[in-house]
Every structure is written in structure tokens, then in C-alpha cells.
PDB file of C-alpha atoms in Angstrom:
ATOM      1  CA  MET A  26     181.745 111.512  92.929  1.00 50.00           C
ATOM      2  CA  ASN A  27     182.259 112.830  96.468  1.00 49.00           C
ATOM      3  CA  SER A  28     184.417 112.620  99.553  1.00 47.00           C
ATOM      4  CA  HIS A  29     182.114 110.641 101.828  1.00 49.00           C
ATOM      5  CA  ASP A  30     181.747 107.238 100.194  1.00 53.00           C
ATOM      6  CA  ARG A  31     183.597 103.944 100.123  1.00 66.00           C
ATOM      7  CA  HIS A  32     185.480 104.552  96.878  1.00 78.00           C
ATOM      8  CA  ASP A  33     189.017 105.896  96.567  1.00 83.00           C
ATOM      9  CA  TRP A  34     188.309 108.573  93.969  1.00 82.00           C
ATOM     10  CA  HIS A  35     191.688 110.251  94.494  1.00 84.00           C
ATOM     11  CA  SER A  36     193.524 107.132  93.318  1.00 86.00           C
ATOM     12  CA  ALA A  37     194.258 107.283  89.587  1.00 84.00           C
ATOM     13  CA  GLU A  38     194.711 103.498  89.554  1.00 89.00           C
ATOM     14  CA  TYR A  39     191.370 102.846  91.264  1.00 90.00           C
ATOM     15  CA  VAL A  40     189.550 105.288  88.986  1.00 88.00           C
ATOM     16  CA  GLU A  41     191.144 103.737  85.898  1.00 91.00           C
ATOM     17  CA  GLU A  42     189.868 100.299  86.936  1.00 91.00           C
ATOM     18  CA  TRP A  43     186.421 101.679  87.794  1.00 89.00           C
ATOM     19  CA  VAL A  44     186.075 103.493  84.475  1.00 90.00           C
ATOM     20  CA  THR A  45     187.277 100.481  82.481  1.00 91.00           C
ATOM     21  CA  ARG A  46     184.634  98.270  84.093  1.00 89.00           C
ATOM     22  CA  SER A  47     181.935 100.929  83.888  1.00 88.00           C
ATOM     23  CA  ARG A  48     182.469 101.599  80.180  1.00 90.00           C
ATOM     24  CA  GLN A  49     181.476  97.988  79.514  1.00 87.00           C
ATOM     25  CA  GLU A  50     177.906  98.998  80.374  1.00 86.00           C
ATOM     26  CA  ASP A  51     177.810 102.172  78.253  1.00 87.00           C
ATOM     27  CA  ASP A  52     175.735 100.614  75.463  1.00 89.00           C
ATOM     28  CA  ALA A  53     173.168  99.293  77.939  1.00 88.00           C
ATOM     29  CA  ARG A  54     172.901 102.692  79.613  1.00 92.00           C
ATOM     30  CA  LEU A  55     172.587 104.729  76.430  1.00 95.00           C
ATOM     31  CA  ALA A  56     168.790 104.445  76.208  1.00 96.00           C
ATOM     32  CA  ARG A  57     168.452 105.780  79.761  1.00 97.00           C
ATOM     33  CA  PHE A  58     170.747 108.710  79.047  1.00 98.00           C
ATOM     34  CA  ARG A  59     168.840 109.521  75.862  1.00 98.00           C
ATOM     35  CA  LEU A  60     165.595 109.428  77.821  1.00 98.00           C
ATOM     36  CA  MET A  61     167.123 111.999  80.147  1.00 99.00           C
ATOM     37  CA  SER A  62     167.961 114.249  77.197  1.00 99.00           C
ATOM     38  CA  ASP A  63     164.434 113.824  75.808  1.00 99.00           C
ATOM     39  CA  LEU A  64     162.967 114.918  79.149  1.00 99.00           C
ATOM     40  CA  VAL A  65     164.892 118.215  79.158  1.00 99.00           C
ATOM     41  CA  PRO A  66     162.110 120.749  78.376  1.00 98.00           C
ATOM     42  CA  HIS A  67     163.944 122.849  75.790  1.00 98.00           C
ATOM     43  CA  PRO A  68     164.246 122.774  71.980  1.00 98.00           C
ATOM     44  CA  LYS A  69     167.214 120.776  70.742  1.00 98.00           C
ATOM     45  CA  ASP A  70     168.732 123.877  69.141  1.00 98.00           C
ATOM     46  CA  ALA A  71     168.367 126.030  72.269  1.00 98.00           C
ATOM     47  CA  PRO A  72     171.576 127.566  73.698  1.00 99.00           C
ATOM     48  CA  ILE A  73     170.961 126.124  77.153  1.00 99.00           C
ATOM     49  CA  THR A  74     173.346 125.558  80.048  1.00 99.00           C
ATOM     50  CA  ILE A  75     173.341 122.121  81.677  1.00 99.00           C
ATOM     51  CA  LEU A  76     174.977 121.031  84.934  1.00 99.00           C
ATOM     52  CA  ASP A  77     176.073 117.400  85.189  1.00 99.00           C
ATOM     53  CA  VAL A  78     176.417 116.557  88.893  1.00 99.00           C
ATOM     54  CA  GLY A  79     179.030 113.884  89.549  1.00 97.00           C
ATOM     55  CA  THR A  80     179.900 113.688  85.869  1.00 97.00           C
ATOM     56  CA  GLY A  81     182.343 110.802  86.330  1.00 95.00           C
ATOM     57  CA  TYR A  82     184.025 110.060  83.023  1.00 96.00           C
ATOM     58  CA  GLY A  83     181.370 112.094  81.191  1.00 97.00           C
ATOM     59  CA  PRO A  84     178.888 109.686  79.543  1.00 97.00           C
ATOM     60  CA  VAL A  85     175.765 111.687  80.421  1.00 98.00           C
ATOM     61  CA  ALA A  86     177.415 115.001  79.563  1.00 99.00           C
ATOM     62  CA  ASN A  87     178.379 113.540  76.187  1.00 98.00           C
ATOM     63  CA  VAL A  88     174.785 112.577  75.411  1.00 98.00           C
ATOM     64  CA  MET A  89     173.564 116.037  76.436  1.00 99.00           C
ATOM     65  CA  LEU A  90     176.145 117.811  74.285  1.00 99.00           C
ATOM     66  CA  GLU A  91     175.199 115.711  71.272  1.00 98.00           C
ATOM     67  CA  ALA A  92     171.447 116.121  71.839  1.00 99.00           C
ATOM     68  CA  PHE A  93     171.744 119.898  72.317  1.00 99.00           C
ATOM     69  CA  PRO A  94     174.442 121.078  69.875  1.00 98.00           C
ATOM     70  CA  GLN A  95     174.163 124.720  70.994  1.00 99.00           C
ATOM     71  CA  SER A  96     174.350 123.898  74.698  1.00 99.00           C
ATOM     72  CA  ARG A  97     177.086 124.400  77.231  1.00 99.00           C
ATOM     73  CA  VAL A  98     177.745 121.843  79.974  1.00 99.00           C
ATOM     74  CA  VAL A  99     179.289 122.310  83.395  1.00 99.00           C
ATOM     75  CA  ALA A 100     180.776 118.943  84.373  1.00 99.00           C
ATOM     76  CA  GLN A 101     181.204 118.723  88.161  1.00 98.00           C
ATOM     77  CA  ASP A 102     183.018 115.997  90.034  1.00 97.00           C
ATOM     78  CA  TYR A 103     184.950 115.588  93.285  1.00 94.00           C
ATOM     79  CA  SER A 104     187.630 113.395  91.727  1.00 93.00           C
ATOM     80  CA  GLU A 105     190.432 114.944  89.687  1.00 95.00           C
ATOM     81  CA  PRO A 106     191.364 111.549  88.153  1.00 94.00           C
ATOM     82  CA  MET A 107     187.724 111.138  87.104  1.00 95.00           C
ATOM     83  CA  LEU A 108     187.662 114.625  85.585  1.00 97.00           C
ATOM     84  CA  ALA A 109     190.765 113.690  83.605  1.00 96.00           C
ATOM     85  CA  HIS A 110     188.776 110.835  82.064  1.00 94.00           C
ATOM     86  CA  ALA A 111     185.848 113.197  81.414  1.00 97.00           C
ATOM     87  CA  ARG A 112     188.139 115.590  79.551  1.00 98.00           C
ATOM     88  CA  ARG A 113     189.120 112.760  77.231  1.00 97.00           C
ATOM     89  CA  THR A 114     185.518 111.588  76.765  1.00 97.00           C
ATOM     90  CA  LEU A 115     184.334 115.102  75.942  1.00 98.00           C
ATOM     91  CA  ALA A 116     187.371 116.229  73.946  1.00 98.00           C
ATOM     92  CA  SER A 117     185.360 116.714  70.750  1.00 98.00           C
ATOM     93  CA  HIS A 118     183.078 119.152  72.627  1.00 98.00           C
ATOM     94  CA  ALA A 119     185.841 120.823  74.652  1.00 97.00           C
ATOM     95  CA  SER A 120     184.876 124.372  73.673  1.00 98.00           C
ATOM     96  CA  ARG A 121     181.418 123.866  75.199  1.00 98.00           C
ATOM     97  CA  VAL A 122     182.427 122.219  78.479  1.00 99.00           C
ATOM     98  CA  THR A 123     183.579 123.687  81.789  1.00 98.00           C
ATOM     99  CA  PHE A 124     185.075 121.215  84.263  1.00 99.00           C
ATOM    100  CA  VAL A 125     184.606 121.931  87.966  1.00 98.00           C
ATOM    101  CA  GLN A 126     186.202 120.076  90.875  1.00 97.00           C
ATOM    102  CA  ALA A 127     183.856 120.388  93.859  1.00 97.00           C
ATOM    103  CA  ASP A 128     182.713 118.223  96.773  1.00 96.00           C
ATOM    104  CA  LEU A 129     178.954 117.781  97.145  1.00 97.00           C
ATOM    105  CA  MET A 130     179.375 117.543 100.910  1.00 96.00           C
ATOM    106  CA  SER A 131     180.582 121.150 100.921  1.00 94.00           C
ATOM    107  CA  ALA A 132     178.000 123.934 100.812  1.00 90.00           C
ATOM    108  CA  ASP A 133     180.066 125.905  98.289  1.00 94.00           C
ATOM    109  CA  TRP A 134     179.792 123.311  95.518  1.00 97.00           C
ATOM    110  CA  VAL A 135     176.974 125.215  93.783  1.00 94.00           C
ATOM    111  CA  ALA A 136     178.913 128.472  93.845  1.00 95.00           C
ATOM    112  CA  LYS A 137     181.872 126.691  92.259  1.00 97.00           C
ATOM    113  CA  ALA A 138     179.633 125.227  89.559  1.00 97.00           C
ATOM    114  CA  GLY A 139     178.171 128.616  88.721  1.00 95.00           C
ATOM    115  CA  GLY A 140     174.725 128.881  87.205  1.00 90.00           C
ATOM    116  CA  PRO A 141     171.903 129.417  86.871  1.00 97.00           C
ATOM    117  CA  PHE A 142     171.161 126.335  84.796  1.00 99.00           C
ATOM    118  CA  ASP A 143     168.414 125.371  82.389  1.00 99.00           C
ATOM    119  CA  ALA A 144     168.773 121.712  83.336  1.00 99.00           C
ATOM    120  CA  VAL A 145     170.631 119.727  85.982  1.00 99.00           C
ATOM    121  CA  VAL A 146     171.329 116.035  85.419  1.00 99.00           C
ATOM    122  CA  SER A 147     173.090 113.328  87.400  1.00 98.00           C
ATOM    123  CA  SER A 148     173.713 109.607  86.978  1.00 97.00           C
ATOM    124  CA  ILE A 149     174.590 107.073  89.670  1.00 94.00           C
ATOM    125  CA  ALA A 150     176.457 109.595  91.789  1.00 95.00           C
ATOM    126  CA  ILE A 151     174.434 111.319  94.499  1.00 96.00           C
ATOM    127  CA  HIS A 152     173.634 108.115  96.412  1.00 94.00           C
ATOM    128  CA  ASN A 153     177.349 107.850  97.233  1.00 91.00           C
ATOM    129  CA  LEU A 154     176.907 110.602  99.803  1.00 92.00           C
ATOM    130  CA  GLN A 155     175.133 108.035 102.013  1.00 90.00           C
ATOM    131  CA  SER A 156     173.450 110.914 103.858  1.00 93.00           C
ATOM    132  CA  ALA A 157     169.726 111.462 103.411  1.00 95.00           C
ATOM    133  CA  PRO A 158     169.792 114.891 105.136  1.00 96.00           C
ATOM    134  CA  ARG A 159     172.589 116.109 102.868  1.00 97.00           C
ATOM    135  CA  ILE A 160     170.871 114.815  99.728  1.00 97.00           C
ATOM    136  CA  ARG A 161     167.702 116.686 100.712  1.00 97.00           C
ATOM    137  CA  GLU A 162     169.796 119.839 101.042  1.00 97.00           C
ATOM    138  CA  ILE A 163     171.388 119.232  97.647  1.00 98.00           C
ATOM    139  CA  TYR A 164     167.945 118.955  96.066  1.00 98.00           C
ATOM    140  CA  ARG A 165     167.081 122.370  97.506  1.00 98.00           C
ATOM    141  CA  GLU A 166     170.405 123.790  96.326  1.00 98.00           C
ATOM    142  CA  VAL A 167     169.818 122.383  92.852  1.00 98.00           C
ATOM    143  CA  CYS A 168     166.306 123.804  92.683  1.00 98.00           C
ATOM    144  CA  LEU A 169     167.587 127.268  93.573  1.00 98.00           C
ATOM    145  CA  SER A 170     170.141 127.014  90.766  1.00 98.00           C
ATOM    146  CA  VAL A 171     167.601 125.985  88.093  1.00 98.00           C
ATOM    147  CA  ASN A 172     165.911 128.611  85.950  1.00 98.00           C
ATOM    148  CA  ASP A 173     162.117 128.717  85.837  1.00 98.00           C
ATOM    149  CA  GLY A 174     161.028 126.275  83.163  1.00 98.00           C
ATOM    150  CA  GLY A 175     164.059 124.084  83.798  1.00 99.00           C
ATOM    151  CA  CYS A 176     164.427 120.637  85.304  1.00 99.00           C
ATOM    152  CA  PHE A 177     166.454 118.285  87.475  1.00 99.00           C
ATOM    153  CA  LEU A 178     166.854 114.639  86.406  1.00 99.00           C
ATOM    154  CA  ASN A 179     168.578 112.112  88.661  1.00 99.00           C
ATOM    155  CA  LEU A 180     169.256 108.521  87.593  1.00 98.00           C
ATOM    156  CA  ASP A 181     170.375 106.759  90.743  1.00 96.00           C
ATOM    157  CA  LEU A 182     170.252 103.730  93.004  1.00 94.00           C
ATOM    158  CA  VAL A 183     167.255 103.539  95.330  1.00 95.00           C
ATOM    159  CA  ASN A 184     165.952 101.335  98.115  1.00 93.00           C
ATOM    160  CA  ALA A 185     163.210  98.815  97.429  1.00 93.00           C
ATOM    161  CA  PRO A 186     159.851  99.372  99.147  1.00 92.00           C
ATOM    162  CA  THR A 187     160.381  96.351 101.435  1.00 93.00           C
ATOM    163  CA  PRO A 188     163.338  94.322 102.774  1.00 90.00           C
ATOM    164  CA  ALA A 189     162.064  91.228 100.964  1.00 92.00           C
ATOM    165  CA  LEU A 190     162.102  93.049  97.623  1.00 93.00           C
ATOM    166  CA  GLN A 191     165.546  94.460  98.410  1.00 90.00           C
ATOM    167  CA  ARG A 192     166.874  90.938  98.894  1.00 89.00           C
ATOM    168  CA  ARG A 193     165.226  89.784  95.681  1.00 91.00           C
ATOM    169  CA  TYR A 194     166.734  92.702  93.725  1.00 89.00           C
ATOM    170  CA  TRP A 195     170.155  91.850  95.119  1.00 85.00           C
ATOM    171  CA  GLU A 196     169.765  88.188  94.110  1.00 87.00           C
ATOM    172  CA  VAL A 197     168.716  89.072  90.560  1.00 89.00           C
ATOM    173  CA  MET A 198     171.483  91.630  90.056  1.00 82.00           C
ATOM    174  CA  SER A 199     174.115  89.331  91.550  1.00 81.00           C
ATOM    175  CA  SER A 200     173.053  86.551  89.196  1.00 85.00           C
ATOM    176  CA  ARG A 201     173.124  88.847  86.168  1.00 81.00           C
ATOM    177  CA  ARG A 202     176.524  90.281  86.982  1.00 74.00           C
ATOM    178  CA  ALA A 203     178.043  86.875  87.709  1.00 77.00           C
ATOM    179  CA  ALA A 204     176.752  85.577  84.372  1.00 79.00           C
ATOM    180  CA  ARG A 205     178.383  88.485  82.509  1.00 69.00           C
ATOM    181  CA  SER A 206     181.677  88.598  84.420  1.00 62.00           C
ATOM    182  CA  PRO A 207     184.510  86.309  83.279  1.00 55.00           C
ATOM    183  CA  THR A 208     185.577  85.939  86.912  1.00 51.00           C
ATOM    184  CA  GLY A 209     182.060  85.123  88.070  1.00 44.00           C
ATOM    185  CA  SER A 210     182.031  88.106  90.400  1.00 44.00           C
ATOM    186  CA  PRO A 211     180.405  91.536  90.127  1.00 42.00           C
ATOM    187  CA  GLY A 212     182.391  94.465  88.773  1.00 42.00           C
ATOM    188  CA  HIS A 213     182.667  98.020  90.014  1.00 39.00           C
ATOM    189  CA  GLY A 214     180.808 100.069  87.454  1.00 40.00           C
ATOM    190  CA  GLY A 215     177.294 101.456  87.258  1.00 41.00           C
ATOM    191  CA  THR A 216     174.559  99.074  88.343  1.00 48.00           C
ATOM    192  CA  ALA A 217     177.229  96.741  89.676  1.00 46.00           C
ATOM    193  CA  ASP A 218     176.590  98.659  92.895  1.00 45.00           C
ATOM    194  CA  LEU A 219     173.273  96.819  93.093  1.00 48.00           C
ATOM    195  CA  ALA A 220     175.042  93.489  92.946  1.00 43.00           C
ATOM    196  CA  ARG A 221     177.774  94.440  95.406  1.00 43.00           C
ATOM    197  CA  MET A 222     175.438  96.465  97.658  1.00 47.00           C
ATOM    198  CA  PRO A 223     177.158  99.193  99.708  1.00 45.00           C
ATOM    199  CA  ALA A 224     175.814  97.429 102.752  1.00 43.00           C
ATOM    200  CA  ALA A 225     175.898  93.863 101.457  1.00 45.00           C
ATOM    201  CA  ASP A 226     176.730  92.676 104.959  1.00 46.00           C
ATOM    202  CA  ALA A 227     173.495  94.291 106.102  1.00 46.00           C
ATOM    203  CA  GLN A 228     171.327  91.756 104.308  1.00 51.00           C
ATOM    204  CA  ALA A 229     170.967  89.795 107.517  1.00 50.00           C
ATOM    205  CA  ASP A 230     169.376  92.666 109.430  1.00 58.00           C
ATOM    206  CA  ASP A 231     167.572  94.251 106.463  1.00 71.00           C
ATOM    207  CA  ARG A 232     169.183  97.662 106.722  1.00 77.00           C
ATOM    208  CA  PRO A 233     168.435  99.639 103.538  1.00 81.00           C
ATOM    209  CA  PRO A 234     171.593  99.929 101.412  1.00 84.00           C
ATOM    210  CA  PHE A 235     170.946 103.353  99.889  1.00 88.00           C
ATOM    211  CA  PRO A 236     169.896 106.714 101.328  1.00 88.00           C
ATOM    212  CA  ALA A 237     166.367 106.776  99.895  1.00 94.00           C
ATOM    213  CA  SER A 238     163.504 105.047  98.123  1.00 95.00           C
ATOM    214  CA  VAL A 239     161.708 106.432  95.078  1.00 97.00           C
ATOM    215  CA  ASP A 240     158.972 107.793  97.337  1.00 97.00           C
ATOM    216  CA  ASP A 241     161.586 109.560  99.461  1.00 96.00           C
ATOM    217  CA  GLN A 242     163.185 111.073  96.370  1.00 97.00           C
ATOM    218  CA  LEU A 243     159.880 112.368  95.026  1.00 98.00           C
ATOM    219  CA  ALA A 244     159.003 113.890  98.394  1.00 98.00           C
ATOM    220  CA  TRP A 245     162.386 115.639  98.565  1.00 98.00           C
ATOM    221  CA  LEU A 246     161.950 117.017  95.050  1.00 99.00           C
ATOM    222  CA  ARG A 247     158.576 118.512  95.971  1.00 98.00           C
ATOM    223  CA  GLU A 248     159.973 119.843  99.230  1.00 98.00           C
ATOM    224  CA  ALA A 249     162.852 121.439  97.313  1.00 98.00           C
ATOM    225  CA  GLY A 250     160.445 123.421  95.148  1.00 98.00           C
ATOM    226  CA  PHE A 251     159.954 121.378  91.977  1.00 98.00           C
ATOM    227  CA  SER A 252     156.290 121.555  90.980  1.00 94.00           C
ATOM    228  CA  GLN A 253     155.990 118.581  88.613  1.00 97.00           C
ATOM    229  CA  VAL A 254     157.836 115.477  89.826  1.00 99.00           C
ATOM    230  CA  ASP A 255     157.783 111.839  88.799  1.00 99.00           C
ATOM    231  CA  CYS A 256     159.680 108.593  88.478  1.00 99.00           C
ATOM    232  CA  PHE A 257     160.227 108.476  84.719  1.00 99.00           C
ATOM    233  CA  TRP A 258     161.868 105.043  84.562  1.00 98.00           C
ATOM    234  CA  LYS A 259     162.702 102.245  86.993  1.00 97.00           C
ATOM    235  CA  GLU A 260     164.233  98.779  86.927  1.00 94.00           C
ATOM    236  CA  MET A 261     164.425  97.190  90.361  1.00 94.00           C
ATOM    237  CA  GLY A 262     166.798  99.376  92.389  1.00 93.00           C
ATOM    238  CA  LEU A 263     167.729 101.843  89.647  1.00 94.00           C
ATOM    239  CA  ALA A 264     165.385 104.754  89.009  1.00 97.00           C
ATOM    240  CA  LEU A 265     165.204 107.992  87.053  1.00 98.00           C
ATOM    241  CA  VAL A 266     163.437 110.592  89.156  1.00 99.00           C
ATOM    242  CA  GLY A 267     163.150 114.291  88.551  1.00 99.00           C
ATOM    243  CA  GLY A 268     161.144 117.447  88.588  1.00 98.00           C
ATOM    244  CA  TYR A 269     160.298 120.543  86.595  1.00 99.00           C
ATOM    245  CA  LYS A 270     160.396 124.074  87.959  1.00 97.00           C
TER     246      LYS A 270
END
């Protein structure tokens, strides 16, 4: 999480509510997180170092630690309350995890995280920056921190190719979330962002709600220095993009 979005990540109460809602989707997300671990180009018993950008309460880091039992993970987040949740999630792997509080909007975040890394992963975090120029810079910073033969995998919210598709995605996600929520309204966690839309009031003038489309992301990955890039999975406005170095 970071300092330039609409969430109050410094509020322990807000983070507690967010995590509680988000954990309800953990089972649905597990296949995506396991796909991310499968795409890491190293043997499962390799002693690799993995950076989890915007670790949140640690669900992706947990999958990585279980998939790579000799690995070490650096779990970065802007929010201290969120890192407190991550420490609890990852308690059984505590000896292999380093927790780092750092703001992605600050150029020193990579230095704080350390490195180099054999893999960098992130899930539903980087879009919160709401700054395409800064995200492009982060992709370059990540690439510089990745060892040759390593990778960067980013599961995140993306813009649809057209305004009409964006509206349709919003309608579908809103309907799904309302059907699952006992209050009939979308929650705060994970893909709930698609239903709530950071710029939901922008539907009338078709402003894109997120910083980038899949095509933008792939172009930024190539520009950053990743040689093999692709969209490995996509469902409407949620996509797993990444590249190998």
C-alpha cells in the first residue's frame, strides 16, 4: 500500500476492516497466487530471495514461502497496521521473512527493501499510486533490482480497452459483489475495487479508473528492460502481467 491513494492505511481500524473483508476472497484468489509461484523461473528448492511489493496482510508472500521452502521473502508495505497483519499471517515462516516499511512514491523504497532479488511479485497494490509516470519508474526500479534470469509478476487492476467495456466490467462486478454481500453493497477487499471503481463517479464522462491498460503495462515492462513479457492471466479488469530478465 502507499501514501497517495484514497485509503487510510495508517488507521488500524480501517485496515482491520479492509483485511477482514479481503480475507473472504482468499480462497478465490489462491489459484492466481499459485500461478504466480509457478511462473517464478527457479527450482522449488532453490534458496531464492523474493520481494513482495505492497504485501498487505501477506497472502502472496505466504504462497511464495510455501512454494519455495528454501526462499527468503522481503515483505514491503507503506502501512504499519498492514505489516502487523502480515506478521501474523507469516508467523510460521518468520525466520525467512524481512518486513520493510517503505512508500512506493519515494525513490528510496528500493534501497530500503534491499536486493538484488530473484523474483519480485505484487498483488492489487501498485495501481493505488494512481500515477502512470510513477508506475513506469517503479517498473524500471524493479528491473534494476532483479537478477538476470529473474522475473517480475504483477497481479493488478487494469483499464478496459474501451469505455464501453469498462462500463460493462463495472456492471458485472457490481452485480457479483452485490449478490455475495449480505448488505447488497460491494466490500473493500481485492477485486471489490472493480465494483466500487476508484473513479466510479467518472462513469458519466468515461475517464479510465486505473492508471493503465494491459497494453500499457506490457509496454512499460519492455521499456523497463524485461525481455520476455506477457499477460499470463486476465478476467475483465484484473490481470497478471509480468516479464523475465
